[in-house]
Amino acid sequence: MAQIRDVSKRAGVSPATVSRAFSDPSKLSKDTLKRVLKAAEELNYKPNSLAQVFRVKRTNTVLVLVPDIANVLFARVLSGIERIAAENNYLLLVSDTKDDIALERAGLEMVETLRADGIIQLGERPLGDLHTHPEPSKVPFVHAFDTPDAVPYPTVRINNVAAADAMASYLLALGHRRIGVLAGLKDRIVTRERLRGFRQALDSFGVPFEESLVEYGPYSMAGGAQSALRLLSRNRDLTALFTMSDEIAIGAVRTAMDLGLDLPANLSITGFDNIEFGKFCTPPLTTVMQPAERIGEVAMTLMCNLLAGETTGDAQQTLATELVIRSSAKRLAQA
Amino acid sequence: MAQIRDVSKRAGVSPATVSRAFSDPSKLSKDTLKRVLKAAEELNYKPNSLAQVFRVKRTNTVLVLVPDIANVLFARVLSGIERIAAENNYLLLVSDTKDDIALERAGLEMVETLRADGIIQLGERPLGDLHTHPEPSKVPFVHAFDTPDAVPYPTVRINNVAAADAMASYLLALGHRRIGVLAGLKDRIVTRERLRGFRQALDSFGVPFEESLVEYGPYSMAGGAQSALRLLSRNRDLTALFTMSDEIAIGAVRTAMDLGLDLPANLSITGFDNIEFGKFCTPPLTTVMQPAERIGEVAMTLMCNLLAGETTGDAQQTLATELVIRSSAKRLAQA
DNA sequence: TAGTTCAATACAAACGGTTTCATTTCAAGC
DNA sequence: GCTTGAAATGAAACCGTTTGTATTGAACTA
């Protein structure tokens, strides 16, 4: 591979000039610039980015910490991040942390040891806090998607409480009163927030909340199927299921159908997230749309600003959600 | 950040000794080693990996080119790659190429400019060939998942022809004779291969192939829904639909149901890939399992070998698929 | 005892760019 | 024609490691 010295010799200039030809062409005379570019072209010269990066101490790379790459939602967020990253000439290092705090720390270290300029973390971190440990850590950091609440760094999230409230209110407005809750993992912040929204809706409709009507479980189809089975066999009088994710909802639909229920006639079910599949399953899922790609885009944009040294303050972005009404939830038949 | 010089001074040795303390401790006397480690510990010294990488010319990073990160299958392959990468201490640069050849070239360049040690490419490349251009390119390269056929670099793939044959044979064995094909994009290699398998099955059952029974379209639920609509309204006598992906199948199911068909009584539908949803949708999807995570694992393992300088030959790995029989395809009722 | 060998360590040269600072060039102004 | 200042360019330091080679001294051999 040709190096800067070769080019400089061929163009009859110093290496410094060649360097400038790429980094700030305006500094060169028209003539020299042309000569240098020609020489570079002829030698097929590409600056060794390792050397560059080493000298400049900026990798133009950001590390993304994902709890589970294979998860549809995270994948979509990632896709949004990637779009903005590409636009701004950033590379993406992706690490699947499997919710493992050790791996997250390793990530932090990667930045300190200069492999990346900043970190975007997805998903709430169940254990500890990356940032309280040594000191508020000067590593550029953005937290997106299911972020914890009041944190000292930029976040981008949705208002889970309001969204859940809206969804539950819709169910209540349809006349449902006996509503089961298929919640996610009990220790998750999102779970607590969405439950809060649900109760809030109940309150405003003057319907009492019953702890026995909520069933916790993993955010997955299998989890939803199991939770639904437990909840449904315990409570025969439920007319609707408020679930905390589309996957849970789809699992619940499966269970309900296997139980011989006619959906949505016998049981209304709502989801959360609006994954693509919800539109095509049977019955098409009424749910709340969460702008996953957009969350990624905003997160990466925030990171770009951060790295550009713009003081974004503690930009806590909250993105809008939207009820998407399909046909898995129907007005309660007058008994 | 403390650097090697600081540590060496504090331990009263030369920088070289500190370096060796980390890279090859056996070279040091027990005593010095202890002293150096202590000093490093006290100064919280972490080698600047940028400098390291620059010196050694090995980034321990591999670039993964993905046509679409948000796609469930690619995400799963990625997950497999990630697992093995983590085990072997590799970092992953991920780039969503959007099937754009320019971006793929950019990727190649990244390796040439040394940001990554090798490339794993996912999905078939619809245009041109990365590798014929300048010369067979000495960049470590592995192609996984929907790879083209006879290529001069390691690949890991499934046998689409055989898998499609098996799936179609199953349908034929159930008594179906009028089978529509919901194919993927016409210019895709996978599409051609799966169609070949389908025809092969037809042949062995002595059933003639009718071009008019195949409908091409995108590999998506929306695509499947549309193709199904076209195909079904054109051919009223179809008893089964052989589709080329689970997403297509799910779209087709939606259409069929909207058309008032009773599934699978009126129409059998099979998928391909075995995405998780297939198990939970209605009716649960009969499909062929494609080991996505495993493909990723094998690909990354191949890459590790390649980078370790082991001559893997032109390791063309073909992984086993498996029919997964659920209930979207049933024996044809005797008319 | 002198010579040889070997382990342990130090020295200094890379690695391939970027950037500071000094110098040269050259047109404009007087 | 001389001065002046800006624009263009070059020389050399620098970034923080790794690594080939040289050095040292102790143990071992003949």
XYZ file of C-alpha atoms (C1' of nucleotides) in Angstrom:
730
model
C 0.000 0.000 0.000
C 1.296 3.394 -0.984
C 1.955 5.761 1.834
C 2.024 9.468 2.212
C 5.760 9.629 1.609
C 5.403 7.976 -1.787
C 2.761 10.411 -2.837
C 4.716 13.385 -1.608
C 7.764 12.290 -3.567
C 5.852 11.715 -6.738
C 4.174 15.091 -6.455
C 7.408 16.752 -5.488
C 6.077 18.133 -2.240
C 6.428 17.386 1.446
C 4.268 14.880 3.309
C 2.709 17.754 5.188
C 1.358 19.111 1.960
C -0.158 15.810 1.004
C -1.778 15.577 4.384
C -3.255 19.010 3.959
C -4.456 18.177 0.491
C -6.879 15.778 2.112
C -7.727 17.434 5.376
C -7.952 21.034 4.229
C -7.557 21.514 0.492
C -8.204 25.250 0.747
C -4.786 25.634 2.278
C -3.074 24.627 -0.943
C -2.555 26.471 -4.165
C -4.736 25.224 -6.965
C -1.733 23.947 -8.793
C -0.155 21.915 -6.004
C -3.479 20.497 -5.019
C -4.022 19.169 -8.492
C -0.554 17.671 -8.604
C -0.954 15.988 -5.242
C -4.359 14.600 -6.034
C -3.095 13.244 -9.298
C -0.172 11.533 -7.643
C -2.408 10.089 -4.959
C -4.770 8.832 -7.584
C -2.003 7.226 -9.585
C -0.603 5.451 -6.588
C -4.082 4.563 -5.369
C -3.159 6.126 -2.075
C -5.517 5.782 0.874
C -4.428 7.254 4.180
C -3.843 4.523 6.715
C -6.690 5.250 9.046
C -4.996 3.476 11.908
C -2.159 5.959 11.795
C -4.586 8.784 11.367
C -6.762 7.754 14.236
C -3.758 7.156 16.412
C -2.400 10.599 15.795
C -5.696 12.444 16.021
C -7.179 10.387 18.824
C -10.582 10.209 17.322
C -11.910 6.972 15.965
C -15.164 8.207 14.499
C -16.644 5.108 15.970
C -19.340 4.704 18.528
C -20.021 1.644 20.570
C -23.592 0.441 20.855
C -24.464 -1.755 23.797
C -27.504 -3.904 23.048
C -29.075 -6.322 25.510
C -30.111 -8.643 22.706
C -29.435 -8.013 19.053
C -31.874 -10.650 17.912
C -34.775 -8.822 19.519
C -36.922 -7.159 16.861
C -37.246 -3.876 18.672
C -33.596 -3.481 19.494
C -32.781 -4.410 15.946
C -35.012 -1.608 14.749
C -33.460 0.896 17.098
C -30.083 -0.230 15.870
C -31.218 0.306 12.344
C -32.095 3.912 13.149
C -28.771 4.450 14.852
C -26.999 3.015 11.878
C -28.742 5.315 9.442
C -27.636 8.456 11.235
C -24.210 7.037 11.897
C -23.688 6.382 8.218
C -24.846 9.872 7.340
C -22.320 11.366 9.698
C -19.521 9.067 8.782
C -19.440 7.167 11.993
C -18.682 3.506 12.319
C -20.647 1.329 14.698
C -19.167 -1.162 17.080
C -21.967 -3.378 18.285
C -21.826 -5.462 21.391
C -24.508 -7.785 22.669
C -24.273 -7.385 26.409
C -26.782 -10.069 27.288
C -27.673 -7.738 30.124
C -24.289 -8.522 31.589
C -22.817 -5.663 33.517
C -19.284 -6.936 33.120
C -19.601 -6.588 29.376
C -20.879 -3.080 29.798
C -17.912 -2.159 31.866
C -15.703 -3.657 29.222
C -17.455 -1.295 26.855
C -16.678 1.686 28.991
C -13.103 0.613 29.049
C -13.032 0.393 25.294
C -13.811 4.031 25.157
C -11.236 4.883 27.747
C -8.718 2.878 25.849
C -9.821 4.816 22.803
C -11.381 2.262 20.545
C -14.581 4.278 20.390
C -15.487 7.901 20.916
C -18.701 7.298 22.787
C -21.305 4.802 23.921
C -24.964 4.438 23.165
C -26.671 2.072 25.503
C -29.978 0.424 24.734
C -32.376 -1.022 27.252
C -32.487 -0.463 30.928
C -29.607 -1.802 32.886
C -30.929 -4.049 35.599
C -27.856 -4.011 37.784
C -25.702 -1.227 39.140
C -24.765 1.867 37.315
C -21.990 2.388 34.862
C -21.739 5.954 35.851
C -21.682 6.293 39.562
C -18.654 4.160 40.010
C -15.451 6.095 39.576
C -17.051 9.490 39.082
C -19.637 10.870 36.665
C -17.315 9.600 33.914
C -16.500 11.935 31.079
C -17.254 9.342 28.443
C -19.791 10.621 25.918
C -22.828 8.571 26.682
C -26.409 8.356 25.482
C -29.046 6.061 26.831
C -31.939 5.086 24.630
C -35.024 2.920 24.742
C -36.356 1.848 28.111
C -34.055 4.176 29.916
C -34.118 4.683 33.631
C -35.802 7.776 34.886
C -33.853 10.704 36.219
C -30.321 10.197 35.026
C -27.516 12.660 34.479
C -26.953 11.906 30.816
C -28.937 12.350 27.611
C -31.703 9.849 27.079
C -34.311 9.199 24.469
C -37.430 7.371 25.433
C -41.180 7.280 25.274
C -43.633 8.118 27.980
C -44.620 4.642 29.053
C -47.024 5.841 31.693
C -49.003 7.989 29.299
C -48.976 5.380 26.554
C -50.198 2.640 28.859
C -52.811 4.987 30.249
C -54.065 5.701 26.751
C -54.217 2.053 25.806
C -55.985 1.052 28.995
C -58.382 3.975 28.715
C -59.309 2.761 25.268
C -60.165 -0.628 26.697
C -62.174 0.968 29.473
C -63.965 3.195 27.019
C -64.981 0.066 25.158
C -66.797 -0.953 28.266
C -64.343 -3.446 29.702
C -64.126 -3.599 33.469
C -62.579 -6.970 34.207
C -59.203 -6.428 32.593
C -56.308 -8.779 33.178
C -52.770 -7.510 32.915
C -50.053 -9.541 31.247
C -47.065 -7.687 32.571
C -43.419 -8.079 31.693
C -40.612 -8.921 34.064
C -41.416 -7.533 37.474
C -38.049 -5.892 38.068
C -38.078 -3.906 34.863
C -38.623 -0.201 34.902
C -40.813 -0.320 31.797
C -43.007 -2.841 33.506
C -43.504 -0.598 36.495
C -44.159 2.414 34.324
C -46.685 0.698 32.134
C -48.419 -0.703 35.148
C -48.584 2.770 36.599
C -50.202 4.012 33.413
C -52.699 1.187 33.565
C -53.674 1.997 37.136
C -53.914 5.634 36.279
C -56.481 4.807 33.621
C -58.384 2.610 36.040
C -58.448 5.455 38.515
C -59.803 7.965 36.107
C -62.582 5.543 35.232
C -63.227 4.862 38.874
C -62.461 1.183 38.526
C -60.626 -0.462 41.431
C -57.277 -2.104 40.750
C -56.849 -5.751 41.676
C -53.363 -7.069 42.132
C -54.581 -10.599 41.466
C -55.403 -9.679 37.895
C -51.810 -9.005 36.962
C -49.452 -11.739 35.943
C -45.750 -11.080 35.437
C -43.488 -12.868 33.005
C -40.789 -12.539 30.369
C -41.228 -10.180 27.447
C -41.653 -12.971 24.931
C -44.292 -14.942 23.138
C -43.633 -18.025 25.173
C -43.812 -15.912 28.323
C -47.062 -14.352 27.214
C -48.559 -17.708 26.420
C -47.735 -19.053 29.872
C -48.810 -15.982 31.777
C -52.060 -15.952 29.871
C -52.703 -19.550 30.734
C -52.175 -18.912 34.432
C -54.204 -15.735 34.487
C -57.057 -17.035 32.379
C -57.507 -20.232 34.338
C -57.495 -18.280 37.579
C -59.982 -15.685 36.426
C -62.841 -16.864 34.269
C -64.608 -13.513 34.104
C -61.948 -11.463 32.309
C -63.223 -9.681 29.206
C -59.942 -8.094 28.188
C -56.194 -8.528 28.500
C -53.902 -5.542 28.686
C -50.427 -6.797 27.765
C -47.121 -5.034 27.971
C -45.704 -6.078 24.630
C -46.870 -7.338 21.294
C -44.955 -10.533 21.813
C -46.726 -11.156 25.086
C -49.998 -10.361 23.383
C -49.337 -12.784 20.569
C -48.463 -15.504 23.035
C -51.700 -14.733 24.851
C -53.687 -14.905 21.636
C -52.255 -18.340 20.986
C -53.240 -19.506 24.453
C -56.710 -18.016 24.229
C -57.327 -19.677 20.898
C -56.035 -22.982 22.146
C -58.449 -22.564 25.018
C -61.190 -22.369 22.444
C -61.984 -18.721 22.935
C -63.271 -16.725 20.030
C -61.207 -13.568 19.593
C -62.035 -10.774 19.961
C -65.648 -11.688 20.676
C -64.907 -13.487 23.922
C -61.758 -11.639 24.880
C -60.146 -8.398 23.837
C -56.349 -8.306 23.828
C -54.064 -5.317 23.357
C -50.366 -5.228 22.712
C -47.585 -2.724 23.090
C -44.753 -1.703 20.694
C -46.372 -2.215 17.325
C -44.068 -4.736 15.807
C -44.733 -5.494 12.192
C -46.160 -8.884 12.845
C -49.044 -7.442 14.844
C -50.587 -6.153 11.658
C -50.695 -9.578 10.089
C -51.558 -11.880 12.922
C -55.025 -13.056 13.719
C -56.772 -11.043 14.898
C -54.750 -8.002 13.855
C -53.386 -6.511 17.027
C -54.577 -3.298 18.616
C -51.494 -1.831 20.195
C -49.448 1.255 20.906
C -46.888 2.314 18.400
C -43.428 2.921 19.714
C -41.124 4.690 17.234
C -38.168 2.334 17.506
C -36.188 3.481 14.466
C -36.788 7.085 15.386
C -35.488 6.460 18.874
C -32.306 5.151 17.352
C -31.996 8.106 15.036
C -32.469 10.606 17.797
C -30.029 8.794 20.044
C -27.339 8.832 17.402
C -28.028 12.450 16.593
C -27.606 13.294 20.238
C -24.337 11.397 20.234
C -23.112 13.291 17.193
C -23.826 16.575 18.917
C -22.116 15.379 22.030
C -19.031 14.423 20.074
C -19.110 17.667 18.179
C -18.782 19.307 21.547
C -22.160 20.932 21.450
C -23.583 21.230 24.898
C -26.857 19.404 24.552
C -27.506 20.002 28.200
C -29.147 16.967 29.676
C -31.298 16.489 26.631
C -34.011 14.137 27.803
C -35.961 13.464 24.671
C -39.411 11.959 24.936
C -40.876 10.732 21.672
C -44.559 10.484 20.922
C -46.379 7.179 20.871
C -49.632 6.482 19.130
C -52.553 4.167 19.602
C -52.990 1.867 16.661
C -56.429 0.450 16.606
C -56.880 -2.808 14.786
C -59.260 -5.569 15.653
C -58.004 -7.538 18.614
C -59.986 -5.355 21.003
C -63.702 -4.781 20.594
C -66.527 -3.084 22.450
C -67.807 -5.245 25.236
C -71.057 -6.859 24.218
C -73.915 -5.760 26.464
C -74.574 -8.785 28.600
C -4.418 8.462 31.405
C -1.214 6.870 32.564
C 1.016 5.574 29.847
C 3.613 2.916 29.591
C 6.407 5.369 30.302
C 4.878 6.328 33.639
C 4.573 2.731 34.661
C 8.086 1.917 33.582
C 9.470 4.799 35.594
C 7.567 3.893 38.698
C 8.697 0.296 38.437
C 12.234 1.333 37.594
C 12.342 -0.570 34.326
C 12.209 0.247 30.638
C 8.969 0.605 28.694
C 9.834 -2.536 26.799
C 9.750 -4.500 29.994
C 6.341 -3.172 30.869
C 5.093 -4.063 27.448
C 6.373 -7.597 27.815
C 4.874 -7.872 31.263
C 1.524 -7.830 29.542
C 2.214 -9.582 26.286
C 4.524 -12.330 27.489
C 5.009 -12.433 31.253
C 7.144 -15.549 31.050
C 9.932 -13.448 29.645
C 10.332 -11.537 32.909
C 11.850 -12.534 36.183
C 9.302 -13.172 38.870
C 10.484 -10.184 40.772
C 10.320 -7.602 37.991
C 6.985 -8.896 36.855
C 5.524 -8.335 40.277
C 6.973 -4.843 40.476
C 5.650 -3.883 37.069
C 2.196 -5.251 37.699
C 2.049 -3.408 40.972
C 3.047 -0.138 39.376
C 0.533 -0.618 36.582
C -2.169 -1.370 39.074
C -1.366 1.703 41.138
C -1.443 3.985 38.140
C -4.519 2.260 36.770
C -2.638 1.782 33.556
C -4.439 0.472 30.496
C -2.467 0.167 27.282
C -3.715 2.633 24.694
C -5.165 0.203 22.243
C -4.992 2.715 19.444
C -1.244 2.827 19.745
C -1.120 -0.905 20.129
C -3.258 -1.559 17.130
C -1.316 0.946 15.098
C 1.936 -0.691 15.946
C 0.806 -4.262 15.533
C -1.485 -3.681 12.580
C -4.164 -5.916 13.887
C -7.424 -4.474 15.099
C -9.045 -7.627 16.369
C -12.148 -6.329 14.740
C -14.227 -7.786 12.002
C -16.642 -5.934 9.838
C -20.051 -7.450 9.262
C -21.960 -6.344 6.209
C -25.698 -6.823 6.686
C -28.286 -6.034 4.029
C -30.829 -5.093 6.695
C -30.173 -5.217 10.402
C -33.831 -4.943 11.289
C -34.591 -8.206 9.528
C -35.237 -10.957 12.050
C -33.127 -13.539 10.327
C -30.119 -11.341 9.792
C -30.413 -10.213 13.369
C -30.249 -13.822 14.475
C -27.236 -14.550 12.316
C -25.613 -11.474 13.758
C -26.342 -12.744 17.205
C -24.498 -15.955 16.426
C -21.556 -14.084 14.992
C -21.452 -11.902 18.050
C -21.344 -14.848 20.410
C -18.286 -16.360 18.789
C -16.662 -12.979 18.338
C -17.005 -12.242 22.026
C -15.549 -15.624 22.905
C -12.521 -14.956 20.763
C -12.076 -11.388 21.811
C -13.068 -9.858 18.565
C -14.965 -6.630 18.200
C -17.708 -6.290 15.638
C -18.157 -3.388 13.304
C -21.617 -3.611 11.839
C -22.712 -1.886 8.699
C -26.145 -1.948 7.175
C -25.456 -1.989 3.470
C -29.055 -1.663 2.340
C -27.963 -3.894 -0.490
C -25.915 -0.994 -1.723
C -22.766 -2.055 -3.486
C -21.072 1.266 -2.872
C -21.316 0.680 0.834
C -19.864 -2.757 0.419
C -16.904 -1.360 -1.417
C -16.499 1.146 1.352
C -16.356 -1.843 3.661
C -13.612 -3.453 1.640
C -11.725 -0.231 1.808
C -12.073 -0.133 5.547
C -10.191 -3.342 5.725
C -7.575 -2.077 3.369
C -7.152 1.029 5.432
C -6.907 -1.296 8.378
C -9.923 -0.524 10.457
C -10.894 -4.176 10.453
C -9.063 -7.454 9.945
C -11.697 -9.126 7.851
C -15.206 -9.034 6.480
C -18.191 -11.255 6.962
C -20.883 -10.595 4.456
C -24.463 -11.635 4.930
C -27.007 -12.113 2.208
C -26.442 -12.487 -1.451
C -25.100 -9.505 -3.250
C -27.433 -8.656 -6.071
C -25.021 -6.545 -8.068
C -21.481 -7.080 -9.213
C -18.808 -8.787 -7.233
C -16.610 -7.349 -4.579
C -13.916 -9.738 -5.464
C -13.378 -9.814 -9.146
C -12.568 -6.179 -9.372
C -8.953 -5.482 -8.592
C -7.848 -9.099 -8.201
C -8.995 -11.944 -5.980
C -8.328 -9.544 -3.081
C -6.343 -10.795 -0.154
C -8.854 -9.512 2.354
C -10.014 -12.226 4.734
C -13.577 -12.759 3.706
C -16.428 -15.044 4.657
C -19.814 -15.102 3.066
C -22.755 -16.396 5.031
C -26.465 -16.884 4.604
C -27.914 -16.876 1.138
C -24.520 -16.997 -0.429
C -23.960 -17.298 -4.119
C -23.005 -20.674 -5.406
C -19.498 -21.510 -6.526
C -17.355 -18.765 -5.091
C -13.665 -18.692 -4.267
C -14.051 -17.864 -0.591
C -15.423 -19.622 2.468
C -19.186 -19.677 2.737
C -21.731 -21.035 5.129
C -25.175 -21.760 3.885
C -27.997 -24.216 3.739
C -29.033 -26.413 0.889
C -32.014 -24.476 -0.378
C -32.771 -26.887 -3.138
C -32.961 -29.888 -0.864
C -34.909 -28.023 1.810
C -37.483 -26.749 -0.654
C -37.726 -30.187 -2.175
C -38.432 -31.691 1.230
C -41.074 -29.114 2.055
C -42.808 -29.465 -1.293
C -42.623 -33.241 -1.109
C -44.384 -33.077 2.215
C -47.190 -31.101 0.619
C -47.384 -33.549 -2.254
C -47.396 -36.484 0.107
C -50.390 -34.917 1.799
C -52.170 -35.280 -1.486
C -51.938 -31.729 -2.782
C -51.585 -31.377 -6.534
C -52.644 -27.820 -7.257
C -49.936 -25.986 -5.351
C -49.353 -22.290 -5.782
C -45.910 -20.852 -5.190
C -45.418 -17.583 -3.388
C -41.853 -16.897 -4.406
C -39.528 -14.174 -3.269
C -37.854 -11.595 -5.453
C -37.234 -13.054 -8.857
C -33.615 -11.980 -9.164
C -32.548 -13.565 -5.899
C -30.442 -16.665 -5.871
C -32.364 -18.150 -2.955
C -35.547 -17.720 -4.894
C -34.171 -19.602 -7.837
C -32.779 -22.350 -5.646
C -35.969 -22.841 -3.701
C -37.952 -22.895 -6.886
C -35.627 -25.514 -8.245
C -36.231 -27.636 -5.163
C -39.936 -27.208 -5.583
C -39.841 -28.343 -9.191
C -37.636 -31.230 -8.271
C -40.284 -32.431 -5.827
C -42.971 -32.016 -8.452
C -40.911 -34.066 -10.841
C -40.400 -36.925 -8.478
C -44.152 -37.033 -7.893
C -44.822 -36.859 -11.585
C -46.731 -33.618 -11.301
C -46.273 -31.080 -14.096
C -44.959 -27.630 -13.205
C -47.048 -24.616 -14.202
C -45.332 -21.293 -14.413
C -48.653 -19.539 -13.957
C -48.905 -20.870 -10.430
C -45.893 -18.976 -9.209
C -46.090 -15.404 -8.094
C -42.971 -13.430 -7.281
C -42.690 -10.636 -4.735
C -40.705 -9.147 -1.883
C -39.656 -11.270 1.070
C -42.045 -9.593 3.455
C -45.453 -9.976 5.000
C -46.892 -7.186 2.916
C -45.358 -8.768 -0.168
C -46.764 -12.139 0.724
C -50.203 -10.684 1.295
C -50.237 -9.047 -2.106
C -48.807 -11.971 -4.009
C -51.311 -14.239 -2.367
C -54.155 -11.995 -3.387
C -53.044 -11.985 -7.003
C -52.383 -15.682 -7.129
C -55.531 -16.721 -5.299
C -57.858 -14.598 -7.369
C -56.284 -15.931 -10.537
C -56.449 -19.558 -9.513
C -59.505 -20.693 -7.616
C -58.545 -24.345 -7.481
C -55.367 -24.134 -5.423
C -55.335 -26.399 -2.399
C -51.941 -25.408 -1.068
C -49.467 -22.547 -1.101
C -45.737 -23.201 -1.000
C -44.114 -19.966 0.138
C -40.462 -19.026 0.243
C -40.384 -17.407 3.644
C -42.344 -17.367 6.843
C -43.052 -13.696 6.376
C -44.530 -14.331 2.967
C -46.538 -17.185 4.439
C -47.874 -15.023 7.230
C -48.914 -12.371 4.770
C -50.610 -15.034 2.717
C -52.428 -16.365 5.750
C -53.756 -12.881 6.403
C -55.008 -12.569 2.841
C -56.557 -16.014 2.836
C -58.384 -15.313 6.055
C -59.581 -11.969 4.808
C -60.855 -13.806 1.769
C -62.940 -15.883 4.124
C -61.010 -19.089 3.690
C -60.840 -21.520 6.540
C -57.230 -22.475 7.229
C -55.933 -25.069 6.878
C -59.144 -26.824 5.868
C -59.544 -24.904 2.621
C -55.931 -24.113 1.976
C -52.622 -25.439 3.240
C -49.772 -22.958 3.553
C -46.128 -23.637 4.281
C -43.388 -21.235 5.214
C -39.617 -21.211 5.134
C -37.030 -20.139 7.746
C -38.825 -20.927 10.977
C -38.963 -17.532 12.585
C -40.300 -17.492 16.103
C -43.680 -16.059 15.194
C -44.501 -19.035 13.067
C -45.014 -21.046 16.193
C -47.521 -18.615 17.630
C -49.507 -17.434 14.677
C -52.809 -18.872 13.577
C -52.624 -21.490 12.325
C -49.159 -22.394 13.613
C -46.918 -22.511 10.623
C -45.485 -25.611 9.032
C -42.099 -24.573 7.742
C -38.465 -25.468 7.291
C -36.059 -24.604 10.015
C -32.992 -22.693 9.000
C -30.307 -22.516 11.692
C -29.696 -18.774 11.597
C -27.697 -18.383 14.810
C -25.633 -21.406 13.947
C -24.842 -19.972 10.548
C -23.496 -16.901 12.264
C -21.451 -18.954 14.665
C -19.919 -21.031 11.951
C -19.174 -17.974 9.840
C -17.358 -16.262 12.673
C -15.483 -19.420 13.519
C -14.350 -19.653 9.928
C -13.219 -16.041 10.128
C -11.271 -16.708 13.288
C -9.455 -19.548 11.599
C -8.775 -17.421 8.583
C -7.303 -14.676 10.732
C -5.286 -17.176 12.700
C -3.700 -18.062 9.396
C -5.088 -21.543 9.298
C -5.707 -22.610 5.768
C -9.353 -23.500 5.841
C -9.194 -24.299 2.193
C -12.307 -23.071 0.529
C -14.432 -24.305 3.371
C -17.921 -24.375 1.957
C -20.042 -25.284 4.904
C -23.566 -26.483 4.353
C -25.717 -26.675 7.453
C -28.654 -28.995 7.920
C -32.231 -27.789 7.733
C -35.221 -29.503 9.200
C -38.893 -29.745 8.429
C -40.992 -28.430 11.243
C -44.493 -29.699 10.993
C -47.159 -27.658 12.683
C -50.708 -27.211 11.544
C -50.874 -24.811 8.631
C -50.689 -27.679 6.162
C -53.067 -30.603 6.280
C -53.861 -33.689 4.274
C -56.036 -32.865 1.344
C -59.600 -33.930 2.034
C -60.755 -36.572 -0.405
C -63.098 -34.719 -2.692
C 40.740 -19.019 34.551
C 39.025 -17.771 30.314
C 35.433 -18.623 27.240
C 30.665 -19.657 26.249
C 25.876 -19.591 26.944
C 21.714 -17.947 28.459
C 18.178 -15.316 30.841
C 16.829 -10.756 31.849
C 16.650 -6.309 30.634
C 17.574 -1.843 28.229
C 17.969 0.910 24.033
C 16.241 2.823 20.139
C 14.070 2.353 15.864
C 10.087 1.822 13.855
C 4.758 2.307 12.729
C 2.443 6.363 9.148
C 0.329 9.830 9.550
C -0.756 15.167 11.546
C 0.438 19.519 13.201
C 3.239 23.279 14.986
C 6.313 26.472 13.813
C 9.505 28.459 10.850
C 10.586 29.673 6.326
C 9.940 30.870 1.652
C 7.325 33.059 -1.949
C 4.969 36.555 -4.052
C 1.777 40.239 -4.935
C 0.449 44.638 -3.281
C 1.539 49.139 -1.457
C 4.467 53.016 -1.123
C 13.032 49.113 -5.909
C 12.009 48.168 -1.180
C 8.987 46.861 2.456
C 5.308 44.223 4.238
C 2.027 40.798 5.174
C -0.504 36.996 3.766
C -0.435 32.658 1.576
C 1.936 28.410 0.569
C 5.096 25.091 1.869
C 8.607 22.398 4.382
C 11.169 20.442 8.539
C 10.692 18.071 12.354
C 8.399 16.754 16.517
C 4.999 13.887 18.059
C 1.331 10.229 19.116
C 2.263 5.419 22.680
C 3.216 1.180 21.777
C 6.093 -3.107 20.111
C 10.154 -5.441 18.856
C 14.855 -6.454 16.943
C 19.242 -5.930 18.683
C 22.581 -4.901 22.112
C 24.071 -5.276 26.798
C 24.779 -7.179 31.199
C 25.973 -10.397 34.467
C 25.668 -14.915 36.303
C 26.128 -19.746 35.646
C 28.310 -23.205 33.347
C 31.947 -25.534 30.660
C 36.454 -27.000 29.324
